[in-house]
Coordinates of C-alpha atoms in Angstrom, one line a residue:
M1 CA 40.4 -110.9 -103.6
I2 CA 37.9 -113.7 -103.8
S3 CA 39.1 -116.8 -105.7
P4 CA 36.6 -119.2 -107.2
T5 CA 36.6 -122.7 -106.0
V6 CA 37.3 -125.2 -108.8
S7 CA 34.6 -127.9 -108.8
P8 CA 35.3 -131.5 -109.6
D9 CA 33.6 -133.1 -112.6
F10 CA 30.5 -134.8 -111.2
S11 CA 29.4 -136.0 -114.6
N12 CA 31.8 -138.9 -114.5
L13 CA 30.4 -140.4 -111.2
L14 CA 27.5 -142.4 -112.6
S15 CA 28.2 -144.1 -115.9
T16 CA 25.6 -146.4 -117.4
I17 CA 27.4 -149.4 -115.9
D18 CA 27.7 -147.6 -112.6
A19 CA 24.0 -146.8 -112.7
K20 CA 23.1 -150.5 -113.4
N21 CA 25.4 -151.7 -110.6
L22 CA 23.9 -149.2 -108.2
L23 CA 20.4 -150.1 -109.1
H24 CA 21.2 -153.8 -108.7
R25 CA 22.5 -153.2 -105.2
L26 CA 19.5 -151.0 -104.3
N27 CA 17.2 -153.8 -105.6
E28 CA 19.0 -156.2 -103.3
L29 CA 18.6 -153.9 -100.4
Q30 CA 14.9 -153.5 -101.1
S31 CA 14.4 -157.3 -101.2
Q32 CA 15.7 -157.3 -97.6
K33 CA 13.2 -154.8 -96.3
T34 CA 10.8 -155.9 -93.7
N35 CA 8.8 -152.6 -93.3
P36 CA 5.5 -153.0 -95.2
T37 CA 5.0 -149.2 -95.4
E38 CA 8.0 -148.7 -97.6
H39 CA 7.2 -148.5 -101.3
S40 CA 8.3 -151.3 -103.5
I41 CA 9.7 -150.3 -106.9
N42 CA 8.2 -152.6 -109.6
L43 CA 7.1 -151.3 -112.9
E44 CA 5.2 -154.5 -113.8
E45 CA 3.2 -154.6 -110.6
D46 CA 2.6 -150.8 -110.1
A47 CA 0.5 -149.3 -112.8
S48 CA 1.1 -145.8 -111.6
L49 CA 4.9 -146.3 -111.9
K50 CA 4.5 -147.8 -115.3
K51 CA 2.6 -144.7 -116.4
L52 CA 5.2 -142.4 -115.0
S53 CA 7.9 -144.4 -116.8
L54 CA 6.2 -143.9 -120.1
Q55 CA 5.7 -140.2 -119.4
W56 CA 9.4 -139.8 -118.6
Q57 CA 10.5 -141.5 -121.8
Y58 CA 8.5 -139.1 -123.9
L59 CA 9.5 -136.0 -121.9
A60 CA 13.1 -136.8 -121.5
N61 CA 13.6 -137.5 -125.2
N62 CA 12.0 -134.2 -126.1
Y63 CA 14.0 -132.4 -123.4
L64 CA 17.2 -133.7 -125.0
I65 CA 16.1 -132.5 -128.4
H66 CA 15.5 -129.0 -127.2
S67 CA 18.7 -129.0 -125.1
A68 CA 20.7 -129.8 -128.1
K69 CA 18.9 -127.1 -130.1
E70 CA 18.3 -129.5 -133.0
I71 CA 15.5 -128.8 -135.4
I72 CA 13.6 -132.0 -135.0
E73 CA 9.9 -132.7 -134.9
P74 CA 8.7 -133.6 -131.4
I75 CA 8.8 -137.4 -130.9
K76 CA 5.7 -139.2 -132.1
V77 CA 4.1 -141.6 -129.7
C78 CA 1.7 -144.5 -130.1
E79 CA -1.8 -144.2 -128.8
F80 CA -1.0 -146.3 -125.7
I81 CA 1.8 -143.9 -124.6
Q82 CA -0.3 -140.9 -125.6
N83 CA -3.0 -141.9 -123.2
S84 CA -0.4 -141.8 -120.4
L85 CA 0.5 -138.2 -121.2
T86 CA -3.0 -136.8 -120.7
D87 CA -2.3 -135.7 -117.1
L88 CA 0.7 -133.6 -118.1
N89 CA -1.3 -130.7 -119.8
L90 CA 1.3 -130.4 -122.6
Q91 CA 0.8 -127.9 -125.3
N92 CA 0.4 -129.1 -128.9
E93 CA 3.7 -127.4 -129.8
L94 CA 6.3 -128.4 -127.3
S95 CA 8.6 -125.7 -126.0
F96 CA 11.6 -126.1 -123.8
E97 CA 9.7 -124.3 -121.0
S98 CA 6.6 -126.5 -121.3
I99 CA 8.7 -129.6 -121.2
E100 CA 10.6 -128.4 -118.2
R101 CA 7.4 -127.6 -116.4
A102 CA 6.0 -131.0 -117.3
L103 CA 9.1 -132.7 -116.1
T104 CA 8.7 -130.9 -112.8
D105 CA 5.0 -132.0 -112.6
W106 CA 6.2 -135.5 -113.3
L107 CA 8.7 -135.4 -110.4
I108 CA 5.9 -134.1 -108.1
D109 CA 3.7 -137.0 -109.1
L110 CA 6.5 -139.5 -108.7
F111 CA 7.4 -138.3 -105.2
N112 CA 3.8 -138.0 -104.0
H113 CA 3.1 -141.6 -105.3
L114 CA 6.2 -143.1 -103.7
F115 CA 5.8 -141.4 -100.3
I116 CA 2.0 -141.4 -99.9
S117 CA 2.3 -143.5 -96.7
K118 CA 4.7 -140.9 -95.2
Q119 CA 2.0 -138.2 -95.1
V120 CA 4.1 -135.7 -97.1
I121 CA 3.6 -134.0 -100.4
L122 CA 5.9 -132.1 -102.8
V123 CA 4.5 -128.7 -103.8
R124 CA 5.6 -126.2 -106.4
S125 CA 6.2 -122.8 -104.7
T126 CA 6.2 -119.4 -106.4
G127 CA 8.6 -118.1 -103.7
E128 CA 11.5 -119.5 -101.6
P129 CA 11.7 -123.1 -100.5
E130 CA 10.2 -124.1 -97.1
Y131 CA 9.2 -127.2 -95.3
F132 CA 5.9 -127.3 -93.3
P133 CA 5.4 -130.3 -90.9
A134 CA 2.1 -132.2 -90.9
Q135 CA -0.7 -130.6 -88.9
S136 CA -4.0 -132.1 -87.9
N137 CA -5.2 -134.0 -91.0
Q138 CA -3.0 -132.1 -93.4
P139 CA 0.2 -133.8 -94.7
A140 CA 3.6 -132.2 -94.4
R141 CA 4.6 -130.0 -97.4
I142 CA 7.9 -129.7 -99.1
E143 CA 7.7 -126.5 -101.1
F144 CA 10.5 -126.0 -103.6
A145 CA 11.7 -122.6 -105.0
H146 CA 9.9 -121.0 -108.0
G147 CA 8.9 -124.4 -109.5
F148 CA 12.4 -125.3 -110.5
F149 CA 13.2 -129.0 -111.0
A150 CA 16.7 -128.7 -109.4
S151 CA 15.2 -127.0 -106.4
A152 CA 12.7 -129.8 -106.0
L153 CA 15.6 -132.4 -105.9
H154 CA 17.5 -130.2 -103.4
E155 CA 14.6 -129.9 -101.0
I156 CA 13.7 -133.6 -101.3
S157 CA 17.3 -134.4 -100.4
H158 CA 17.0 -132.4 -97.2
F159 CA 13.7 -134.3 -96.4
C160 CA 15.5 -137.6 -96.9
M161 CA 18.3 -136.6 -94.5
A162 CA 15.9 -135.4 -91.8
G163 CA 15.0 -137.9 -89.1
E164 CA 11.5 -138.2 -87.6
R165 CA 12.1 -135.5 -85.0
R166 CA 13.3 -132.9 -87.5
R167 CA 10.4 -133.7 -89.8
Q168 CA 8.1 -132.4 -87.1
L169 CA 9.7 -129.0 -87.1
P170 CA 9.3 -126.1 -89.6
D171 CA 12.2 -126.2 -92.1
F172 CA 13.5 -129.3 -90.2
G173 CA 14.5 -127.0 -87.3
Y174 CA 17.3 -125.4 -89.3
W175 CA 18.2 -121.7 -89.0
Y176 CA 19.1 -120.3 -92.4
A177 CA 21.7 -117.5 -92.7
P178 CA 21.1 -115.8 -96.1
D179 CA 23.8 -115.1 -98.6
G180 CA 26.4 -112.6 -97.3
R181 CA 27.2 -114.7 -94.3
S182 CA 30.5 -114.6 -92.4
A183 CA 33.3 -117.1 -93.0
A184 CA 32.3 -119.0 -89.8
Q185 CA 28.7 -119.2 -90.9
Q186 CA 29.7 -120.3 -94.4
Q187 CA 31.8 -123.2 -92.9
A188 CA 28.8 -124.2 -90.7
F189 CA 26.6 -124.1 -93.8
E190 CA 28.9 -126.3 -95.8
R191 CA 29.3 -128.9 -93.1
V192 CA 25.6 -129.6 -93.0
E193 CA 25.2 -129.4 -96.7
V194 CA 27.6 -132.1 -97.8
K195 CA 25.3 -135.1 -97.4
P196 CA 22.1 -133.5 -98.7
Q197 CA 23.9 -132.2 -101.8
A198 CA 25.6 -135.6 -102.3
I199 CA 22.1 -137.2 -102.3
E200 CA 20.8 -134.4 -104.6
C201 CA 23.8 -135.1 -106.9
L202 CA 22.8 -138.8 -107.2
F203 CA 19.1 -137.9 -107.9
T204 CA 20.3 -135.4 -110.5
L205 CA 22.6 -137.7 -112.3
A206 CA 20.0 -140.5 -112.3
C207 CA 17.7 -138.0 -114.2
G208 CA 20.5 -137.5 -116.7
R209 CA 21.1 -133.9 -115.7
P210 CA 24.3 -132.1 -114.9
F211 CA 25.0 -131.3 -111.2
Q212 CA 26.8 -128.4 -109.6
V213 CA 27.3 -127.8 -105.9
S214 CA 25.7 -124.8 -104.4
Q215 CA 27.7 -122.9 -101.8
D216 CA 25.1 -120.2 -101.8
N217 CA 27.7 -117.4 -101.2
L218 CA 27.6 -115.2 -104.2
F219 CA 28.2 -112.1 -102.0
A220 CA 30.9 -113.6 -99.8
D221 CA 33.4 -110.9 -98.8
F222 CA 36.1 -113.4 -97.8
D223 CA 38.5 -115.7 -99.7
T224 CA 36.7 -118.9 -100.6
S225 CA 39.6 -120.5 -102.4
G226 CA 40.4 -122.8 -99.5
S227 CA 37.0 -124.4 -99.4
T228 CA 36.9 -128.1 -99.9
F229 CA 33.1 -128.2 -100.1
A230 CA 32.9 -129.4 -103.7
Q231 CA 35.5 -132.1 -103.1
D232 CA 33.7 -133.2 -99.9
V233 CA 30.4 -133.6 -101.8
Y234 CA 32.2 -135.5 -104.6
Q235 CA 33.7 -137.9 -102.1
Q236 CA 30.4 -138.4 -100.3
V237 CA 28.7 -139.2 -103.6
Q238 CA 31.4 -141.8 -104.2
T239 CA 30.8 -143.3 -100.8
Y240 CA 27.1 -143.5 -101.4
I241 CA 27.7 -145.3 -104.7
T242 CA 30.1 -147.8 -103.2
K243 CA 28.0 -148.2 -100.0
P244 CA 24.4 -147.5 -100.9
D245 CA 23.3 -149.1 -97.6
T246 CA 24.5 -145.9 -96.0
L247 CA 21.9 -143.8 -97.8
P248 CA 18.9 -142.7 -95.8
S249 CA 15.9 -145.0 -96.4
D250 CA 13.8 -142.6 -98.3
A251 CA 16.8 -141.6 -100.5
K252 CA 17.2 -145.2 -101.4
T253 CA 13.5 -145.4 -102.4
L254 CA 13.6 -142.4 -104.7
L255 CA 17.0 -143.1 -106.1
Q256 CA 15.9 -146.7 -106.9
A257 CA 12.8 -145.3 -108.7
L258 CA 14.8 -142.7 -110.7
L259 CA 17.4 -145.2 -111.8
T260 CA 14.8 -147.7 -112.8
I261 CA 12.7 -145.2 -114.8
C262 CA 15.2 -142.7 -116.0
A263 CA 18.7 -144.3 -116.2
V264 CA 18.3 -148.0 -116.8
S265 CA 14.9 -148.7 -118.3

C-alpha cells in the first residue's frame, strides 16, 4: 500500500519581516558585486522595472480578489498606471484566467529583462518543458509547460542551478525518467531536485503564492512513506533564507527583483 508523504507547511517560511530581512541581505550582496553584466535591481533608476512593478500591483490585487471569490469590481487605476498596463493585452472584463495569463506574461517580461545579457529567454510552451541552449545568433530558450506560472518558476530554478557547462546542453544534460519510475530512479530524482525546488519555493513565496513540492510520482508502485524529500526541500529553503550568499547568482538576481516588486514594495 502506498502511503502519502506528509508535506511540511512551506507558507510559514517567509513572513513579511523575513522577506524584508532577506531582501536587505540580498541588497547588501548586490552592492558587493563587481561583475558589470549582472543586473542591478533599482526601481528608481530602471524604468522597465518600475513599469513591471506597477503592472504587478494591479494584477496581483485583482488575482487576490478572484482567488477569494469576492464580488468586487476590478481595481480602478489612475491614468499613469493604466498606461503601464497596455502591454498586457487584458480584456475589459477581467477573469481569473486572463489575470493568470497576464501574470505569466509579466513573469516572462521580468525574466527576459533581467537576463538580457545572459543570452537566454523565457518562452511559453504549449507542451512539456524543455531547455534549448543558444545556437548561432539565437539565445537559449527556457520553455515551460503549457504556459503555467508555476512551471515557469520551476524551469527558471533549474536554469539558475545549472552552471555554464550544463547551459550549453539540451535540457541541461539531464536524462528524465517519466512518472512510473523505480524506487531507485525516484531516489535519484529527489536528490537532484532538492535545491531547484528550494529555489522555486523562494520564488513562489516571494510572489505571494502557495508552494508544494513535486515528487512527480503519481503512478509509483512502491511505498513512498519513507521519503524525506519534502522535509529536505524545506530545510534547504531555510538554509537559503539564513545564508542567501549560498544561492546561485542568477537566483539571487531574480529573487531580489521578486521580493522588491512583489513582497516588500
